[in-house]
Amino acid sequence: MHIGIWIAIGVVVLILLVLWVTYNGLVRLNERVNEAWSDITVQLKFRADLIPNVIESVKGYAAHEKGVFEEVTKARSGMMGAGNDVKAAAAAQGEMTQAMGRLFAVAEGYPQLRASENFVDLQNKLQDSENKLQAARRFYNAGVRDLNVKIKVFPSNVFAKKLGFTEKEFFEVEDRAKLEEAPKVKF
């Protein structure tokens, strides 16, 4: 009987140890995903803050392109209003990419604008922002993948939902076909 008590205590300690390690692993992965989402929102905000400057630069040369400006402004509002909703942010990101492609296509018809140092600087900043945003999305999606796998595999799947951990959504652009059709602009 004495050995049976030690075995029972060992099993309880082992279960508690597995629970402890699993919980800490899930917390680390969840925080990594939260950090990555924060990086995405910072890049989206930076990009959104550049948009009015780009619009103003182009407006001076192409004032008659009101529809394009309204489309970019609407896309920017959608991007700013997405908040922490991953699907809404991804959809807004796709709309913004398309709208900016059309805006730069309009700008292509104005050689004086393309030669403007201010416009070129804004365009470079937007490109840099796009690159950083793409890297932030990859980091976020990698974190989501790791967290979702951890939630699904044994033994963490036994405890994850009971401890309040749920799967996260990937940041994916809604309609890739539309993005592939976006005009290519070269300056």
PDB file of C-alpha atoms in Angstrom:
ATOM      1  CA  MET A   1       0.000   0.000   0.000  1.00  0.00           C
ATOM      2  CA  HIS A   2       2.846   2.346   0.787  1.00  0.00           C
ATOM      3  CA  ILE A   3       4.201   2.080  -2.793  1.00  0.00           C
ATOM      4  CA  GLY A   4       0.693   2.712  -4.199  1.00  0.00           C
ATOM      5  CA  ILE A   5       0.554   6.091  -2.465  1.00  0.00           C
ATOM      6  CA  TRP A   6       3.923   7.055  -3.943  1.00  0.00           C
ATOM      7  CA  ILE A   7       2.773   6.034  -7.415  1.00  0.00           C
ATOM      8  CA  ALA A   8      -0.420   8.106  -7.020  1.00  0.00           C
ATOM      9  CA  ILE A   9       1.582  11.105  -5.818  1.00  0.00           C
ATOM     10  CA  GLY A  10       4.007  10.638  -8.747  1.00  0.00           C
ATOM     11  CA  VAL A  11       1.126  10.550 -11.256  1.00  0.00           C
ATOM     12  CA  VAL A  12      -0.436  13.715  -9.768  1.00  0.00           C
ATOM     13  CA  VAL A  13       2.930  15.492  -9.810  1.00  0.00           C
ATOM     14  CA  LEU A  14       3.503  14.397 -13.412  1.00  0.00           C
ATOM     15  CA  ILE A  15       0.067  15.678 -14.479  1.00  0.00           C
ATOM     16  CA  LEU A  16       0.689  18.990 -12.700  1.00  0.00           C
ATOM     17  CA  LEU A  17       4.104  19.279 -14.330  1.00  0.00           C
ATOM     18  CA  VAL A  18       2.646  18.638 -17.800  1.00  0.00           C
ATOM     19  CA  LEU A  19      -0.103  21.186 -17.116  1.00  0.00           C
ATOM     20  CA  TRP A  20       2.421  23.754 -15.935  1.00  0.00           C
ATOM     21  CA  VAL A  21       4.734  23.306 -18.941  1.00  0.00           C
ATOM     22  CA  THR A  22       1.792  23.292 -21.359  1.00  0.00           C
ATOM     23  CA  TYR A  23       0.264  26.438 -19.864  1.00  0.00           C
ATOM     24  CA  ASN A  24       3.554  28.339 -19.940  1.00  0.00           C
ATOM     25  CA  GLY A  25       4.176  27.285 -23.547  1.00  0.00           C
ATOM     26  CA  LEU A  26       0.716  28.437 -24.592  1.00  0.00           C
ATOM     27  CA  VAL A  27       1.162  31.767 -22.807  1.00  0.00           C
ATOM     28  CA  ARG A  28       4.505  32.355 -24.562  1.00  0.00           C
ATOM     29  CA  LEU A  29       3.050  31.571 -27.984  1.00  0.00           C
ATOM     30  CA  ASN A  30      -0.041  33.683 -27.343  1.00  0.00           C
ATOM     31  CA  GLU A  31       2.110  36.646 -26.349  1.00  0.00           C
ATOM     32  CA  ARG A  32       4.257  36.184 -29.441  1.00  0.00           C
ATOM     33  CA  VAL A  33       1.097  36.368 -31.576  1.00  0.00           C
ATOM     34  CA  ASN A  34      -0.046  39.486 -29.690  1.00  0.00           C
ATOM     35  CA  GLU A  35       3.355  41.097 -30.231  1.00  0.00           C
ATOM     36  CA  ALA A  36       3.243  40.258 -33.925  1.00  0.00           C
ATOM     37  CA  TRP A  37      -0.262  41.718 -34.230  1.00  0.00           C
ATOM     38  CA  SER A  38       0.993  44.875 -32.570  1.00  0.00           C
ATOM     39  CA  ASP A  39       3.769  45.089 -35.181  1.00  0.00           C
ATOM     40  CA  ILE A  40       1.181  44.799 -37.949  1.00  0.00           C
ATOM     41  CA  THR A  41      -0.981  47.549 -36.472  1.00  0.00           C
ATOM     42  CA  VAL A  42       2.049  49.844 -36.157  1.00  0.00           C
ATOM     43  CA  GLN A  43       2.912  49.306 -39.833  1.00  0.00           C
ATOM     44  CA  LEU A  44      -0.715  49.756 -40.921  1.00  0.00           C
ATOM     45  CA  LYS A  45      -0.901  53.016 -38.959  1.00  0.00           C
ATOM     46  CA  PHE A  46       2.355  54.288 -40.467  1.00  0.00           C
ATOM     47  CA  ARG A  47       1.120  53.412 -43.938  1.00  0.00           C
ATOM     48  CA  ALA A  48      -2.233  55.061 -43.298  1.00  0.00           C
ATOM     49  CA  ASP A  49      -0.497  58.214 -42.049  1.00  0.00           C
ATOM     50  CA  LEU A  50       1.472  58.451 -45.319  1.00  0.00           C
ATOM     51  CA  ILE A  51      -1.620  58.161 -47.525  1.00  0.00           C
ATOM     52  CA  PRO A  52      -2.927  61.750 -47.094  1.00  0.00           C
ATOM     53  CA  ASN A  53       0.499  63.124 -48.093  1.00  0.00           C
ATOM     54  CA  VAL A  54       0.561  60.974 -51.222  1.00  0.00           C
ATOM     55  CA  ILE A  55      -2.977  62.039 -52.126  1.00  0.00           C
ATOM     56  CA  GLU A  56      -2.107  65.711 -51.705  1.00  0.00           C
ATOM     57  CA  SER A  57       0.987  65.300 -53.866  1.00  0.00           C
ATOM     58  CA  VAL A  58      -0.975  63.682 -56.662  1.00  0.00           C
ATOM     59  CA  LYS A  59      -3.965  66.034 -56.302  1.00  0.00           C
ATOM     60  CA  GLY A  60      -1.870  69.001 -57.327  1.00  0.00           C
ATOM     61  CA  TYR A  61      -1.233  67.381 -60.701  1.00  0.00           C
ATOM     62  CA  ALA A  62      -4.356  65.295 -61.265  1.00  0.00           C
ATOM     63  CA  ALA A  63      -7.203  67.157 -59.594  1.00  0.00           C
ATOM     64  CA  HIS A  64      -9.746  65.679 -62.028  1.00  0.00           C
ATOM     65  CA  GLU A  65      -9.133  62.119 -60.714  1.00  0.00           C
ATOM     66  CA  LYS A  66     -11.592  62.582 -57.824  1.00  0.00           C
ATOM     67  CA  GLY A  67     -12.848  58.979 -57.917  1.00  0.00           C
ATOM     68  CA  VAL A  68      -9.381  57.562 -57.329  1.00  0.00           C
ATOM     69  CA  PHE A  69      -8.794  59.910 -54.383  1.00  0.00           C
ATOM     70  CA  GLU A  70     -12.131  58.956 -52.844  1.00  0.00           C
ATOM     71  CA  GLU A  71     -11.334  55.270 -53.283  1.00  0.00           C
ATOM     72  CA  VAL A  72      -7.976  55.657 -51.529  1.00  0.00           C
ATOM     73  CA  THR A  73      -9.576  57.681 -48.728  1.00  0.00           C
ATOM     74  CA  LYS A  74     -12.297  55.046 -48.279  1.00  0.00           C
ATOM     75  CA  ALA A  75      -9.703  52.260 -48.203  1.00  0.00           C
ATOM     76  CA  ARG A  76      -7.671  54.194 -45.629  1.00  0.00           C
ATOM     77  CA  SER A  77     -10.755  54.611 -43.429  1.00  0.00           C
ATOM     78  CA  GLY A  78     -11.431  50.890 -43.665  1.00  0.00           C
ATOM     79  CA  MET A  79      -7.869  50.134 -42.696  1.00  0.00           C
ATOM     80  CA  MET A  80      -8.002  52.473 -39.701  1.00  0.00           C
ATOM     81  CA  GLY A  81     -11.379  51.091 -38.592  1.00  0.00           C
ATOM     82  CA  ALA A  82     -10.394  47.417 -38.682  1.00  0.00           C
ATOM     83  CA  GLY A  83      -9.097  47.457 -35.114  1.00  0.00           C
ATOM     84  CA  ASN A  84      -8.145  44.002 -33.832  1.00  0.00           C
ATOM     85  CA  ASP A  85     -10.326  42.141 -36.315  1.00  0.00           C
ATOM     86  CA  VAL A  86      -7.824  40.134 -38.369  1.00  0.00           C
ATOM     87  CA  LYS A  87     -10.226  39.418 -41.244  1.00  0.00           C
ATOM     88  CA  ALA A  88     -11.311  43.066 -41.485  1.00  0.00           C
ATOM     89  CA  ALA A  89      -7.690  44.231 -41.397  1.00  0.00           C
ATOM     90  CA  ALA A  90      -6.730  41.757 -44.112  1.00  0.00           C
ATOM     91  CA  ALA A  91      -9.658  42.840 -46.308  1.00  0.00           C
ATOM     92  CA  ALA A  92      -8.813  46.520 -45.743  1.00  0.00           C
ATOM     93  CA  GLN A  93      -5.181  45.809 -46.560  1.00  0.00           C
ATOM     94  CA  GLY A  94      -6.194  44.279 -49.884  1.00  0.00           C
ATOM     95  CA  GLU A  95      -8.453  47.224 -50.718  1.00  0.00           C
ATOM     96  CA  MET A  96      -5.696  49.683 -49.824  1.00  0.00           C
ATOM     97  CA  THR A  97      -3.168  47.899 -52.019  1.00  0.00           C
ATOM     98  CA  GLN A  98      -5.567  48.017 -54.969  1.00  0.00           C
ATOM     99  CA  ALA A  99      -6.458  51.674 -54.387  1.00  0.00           C
ATOM    100  CA  MET A 100      -2.811  52.688 -54.100  1.00  0.00           C
ATOM    101  CA  GLY A 101      -2.036  50.795 -57.294  1.00  0.00           C
ATOM    102  CA  ARG A 102      -4.694  52.839 -59.104  1.00  0.00           C
ATOM    103  CA  LEU A 103      -3.402  56.059 -57.551  1.00  0.00           C
ATOM    104  CA  PHE A 104       0.135  55.355 -58.726  1.00  0.00           C
ATOM    105  CA  ALA A 105      -1.195  54.414 -62.145  1.00  0.00           C
ATOM    106  CA  VAL A 106      -2.762  57.890 -62.320  1.00  0.00           C
ATOM    107  CA  ALA A 107       0.497  59.453 -61.155  1.00  0.00           C
ATOM    108  CA  GLU A 108       2.340  57.663 -63.950  1.00  0.00           C
ATOM    109  CA  GLY A 109       0.660  59.971 -66.458  1.00  0.00           C
ATOM    110  CA  TYR A 110       2.277  63.056 -64.912  1.00  0.00           C
ATOM    111  CA  PRO A 111       6.047  63.215 -65.518  1.00  0.00           C
ATOM    112  CA  GLN A 112       6.416  66.384 -63.420  1.00  0.00           C
ATOM    113  CA  LEU A 113       4.890  64.554 -60.448  1.00  0.00           C
ATOM    114  CA  ARG A 114       7.139  61.531 -60.908  1.00  0.00           C
ATOM    115  CA  ALA A 115      10.126  63.870 -60.944  1.00  0.00           C
ATOM    116  CA  SER A 116       9.008  65.571 -57.714  1.00  0.00           C
ATOM    117  CA  GLU A 117      11.460  64.843 -54.916  1.00  0.00           C
ATOM    118  CA  ASN A 118       8.662  64.909 -52.336  1.00  0.00           C
ATOM    119  CA  PHE A 119       6.585  62.381 -54.293  1.00  0.00           C
ATOM    120  CA  VAL A 120       9.555  60.065 -54.802  1.00  0.00           C
ATOM    121  CA  ASP A 121      10.339  60.256 -51.079  1.00  0.00           C
ATOM    122  CA  LEU A 122       6.716  59.418 -50.188  1.00  0.00           C
ATOM    123  CA  GLN A 123       6.721  56.554 -52.652  1.00  0.00           C
ATOM    124  CA  ASN A 124       9.937  55.175 -51.138  1.00  0.00           C
ATOM    125  CA  LYS A 125       8.473  55.438 -47.647  1.00  0.00           C
ATOM    126  CA  LEU A 126       5.354  53.599 -48.780  1.00  0.00           C
ATOM    127  CA  GLN A 127       7.465  50.862 -50.365  1.00  0.00           C
ATOM    128  CA  ASP A 128       9.490  50.539 -47.176  1.00  0.00           C
ATOM    129  CA  SER A 129       6.247  50.384 -45.203  1.00  0.00           C
ATOM    130  CA  GLU A 130       4.937  47.641 -47.509  1.00  0.00           C
ATOM    131  CA  ASN A 131       8.109  45.616 -46.989  1.00  0.00           C
ATOM    132  CA  LYS A 132       7.911  45.983 -43.208  1.00  0.00           C
ATOM    133  CA  LEU A 133       4.217  45.131 -43.256  1.00  0.00           C
ATOM    134  CA  GLN A 134       4.895  42.001 -45.287  1.00  0.00           C
ATOM    135  CA  ALA A 135       7.568  40.929 -42.787  1.00  0.00           C
ATOM    136  CA  ALA A 136       5.229  41.655 -39.869  1.00  0.00           C
ATOM    137  CA  ARG A 137       2.484  39.549 -41.510  1.00  0.00           C
ATOM    138  CA  ARG A 138       4.901  36.650 -41.974  1.00  0.00           C
ATOM    139  CA  PHE A 139       5.990  36.887 -38.318  1.00  0.00           C
ATOM    140  CA  TYR A 140       2.353  37.051 -37.179  1.00  0.00           C
ATOM    141  CA  ASN A 141       1.286  34.103 -39.332  1.00  0.00           C
ATOM    142  CA  ALA A 142       4.242  32.044 -38.073  1.00  0.00           C
ATOM    143  CA  GLY A 143       3.222  32.802 -34.494  1.00  0.00           C
ATOM    144  CA  VAL A 144      -0.405  31.918 -35.241  1.00  0.00           C
ATOM    145  CA  ARG A 145       0.721  28.660 -36.861  1.00  0.00           C
ATOM    146  CA  ASP A 146       2.829  27.725 -33.825  1.00  0.00           C
ATOM    147  CA  LEU A 147       0.051  28.598 -31.375  1.00  0.00           C
ATOM    148  CA  ASN A 148      -2.623  26.758 -33.365  1.00  0.00           C
ATOM    149  CA  VAL A 149      -0.426  23.663 -33.633  1.00  0.00           C
ATOM    150  CA  LYS A 150       0.282  23.735 -29.903  1.00  0.00           C
ATOM    151  CA  ILE A 151      -3.446  24.006 -29.186  1.00  0.00           C
ATOM    152  CA  LYS A 152      -4.182  20.996 -31.419  1.00  0.00           C
ATOM    153  CA  VAL A 153      -1.428  18.537 -30.416  1.00  0.00           C
ATOM    154  CA  PHE A 154      -1.377  16.165 -27.491  1.00  0.00           C
ATOM    155  CA  PRO A 155      -1.068  16.719 -24.514  1.00  0.00           C
ATOM    156  CA  SER A 156      -1.710  20.465 -24.774  1.00  0.00           C
ATOM    157  CA  ASN A 157      -4.995  19.880 -26.627  1.00  0.00           C
ATOM    158  CA  VAL A 158      -6.341  18.302 -23.428  1.00  0.00           C
ATOM    159  CA  PHE A 159      -5.773  21.508 -21.461  1.00  0.00           C
ATOM    160  CA  ALA A 160      -5.706  24.390 -23.964  1.00  0.00           C
ATOM    161  CA  LYS A 161      -9.412  25.103 -24.330  1.00  0.00           C
ATOM    162  CA  LYS A 162     -10.020  24.563 -20.602  1.00  0.00           C
ATOM    163  CA  LEU A 163      -7.312  27.125 -19.882  1.00  0.00           C
ATOM    164  CA  GLY A 164      -8.958  29.644 -22.223  1.00  0.00           C
ATOM    165  CA  PHE A 165      -6.686  29.364 -25.265  1.00  0.00           C
ATOM    166  CA  THR A 166      -8.336  29.393 -28.673  1.00  0.00           C
ATOM    167  CA  GLU A 167      -7.005  29.231 -32.196  1.00  0.00           C
ATOM    168  CA  LYS A 168      -6.148  32.542 -33.892  1.00  0.00           C
ATOM    169  CA  GLU A 169      -6.879  33.559 -37.469  1.00  0.00           C
ATOM    170  CA  PHE A 170      -4.151  33.970 -40.056  1.00  0.00           C
ATOM    171  CA  PHE A 171      -3.666  37.370 -41.676  1.00  0.00           C
ATOM    172  CA  GLU A 172      -4.508  36.611 -45.287  1.00  0.00           C
ATOM    173  CA  VAL A 173      -5.373  38.980 -48.086  1.00  0.00           C
ATOM    174  CA  GLU A 174      -8.992  38.309 -49.025  1.00  0.00           C
ATOM    175  CA  ASP A 175      -8.940  38.145 -52.809  1.00  0.00           C
ATOM    176  CA  ARG A 176      -5.492  37.398 -54.173  1.00  0.00           C
ATOM    177  CA  ALA A 177      -6.776  37.322 -57.772  1.00  0.00           C
ATOM    178  CA  LYS A 178      -7.757  40.999 -57.554  1.00  0.00           C
ATOM    179  CA  LEU A 179      -4.341  41.911 -56.186  1.00  0.00           C
ATOM    180  CA  GLU A 180      -2.602  40.093 -58.983  1.00  0.00           C
ATOM    181  CA  GLU A 181      -4.615  42.201 -61.455  1.00  0.00           C
ATOM    182  CA  ALA A 182      -3.512  45.465 -59.838  1.00  0.00           C
ATOM    183  CA  PRO A 183      -1.659  47.713 -62.264  1.00  0.00           C
ATOM    184  CA  LYS A 184       2.112  47.529 -62.244  1.00  0.00           C
ATOM    185  CA  VAL A 185       3.638  50.960 -61.847  1.00  0.00           C
ATOM    186  CA  LYS A 186       7.288  51.746 -62.594  1.00  0.00           C
ATOM    187  CA  PHE A 187       8.941  55.039 -61.842  1.00  0.00           C
TER     188      PHE A 187
END
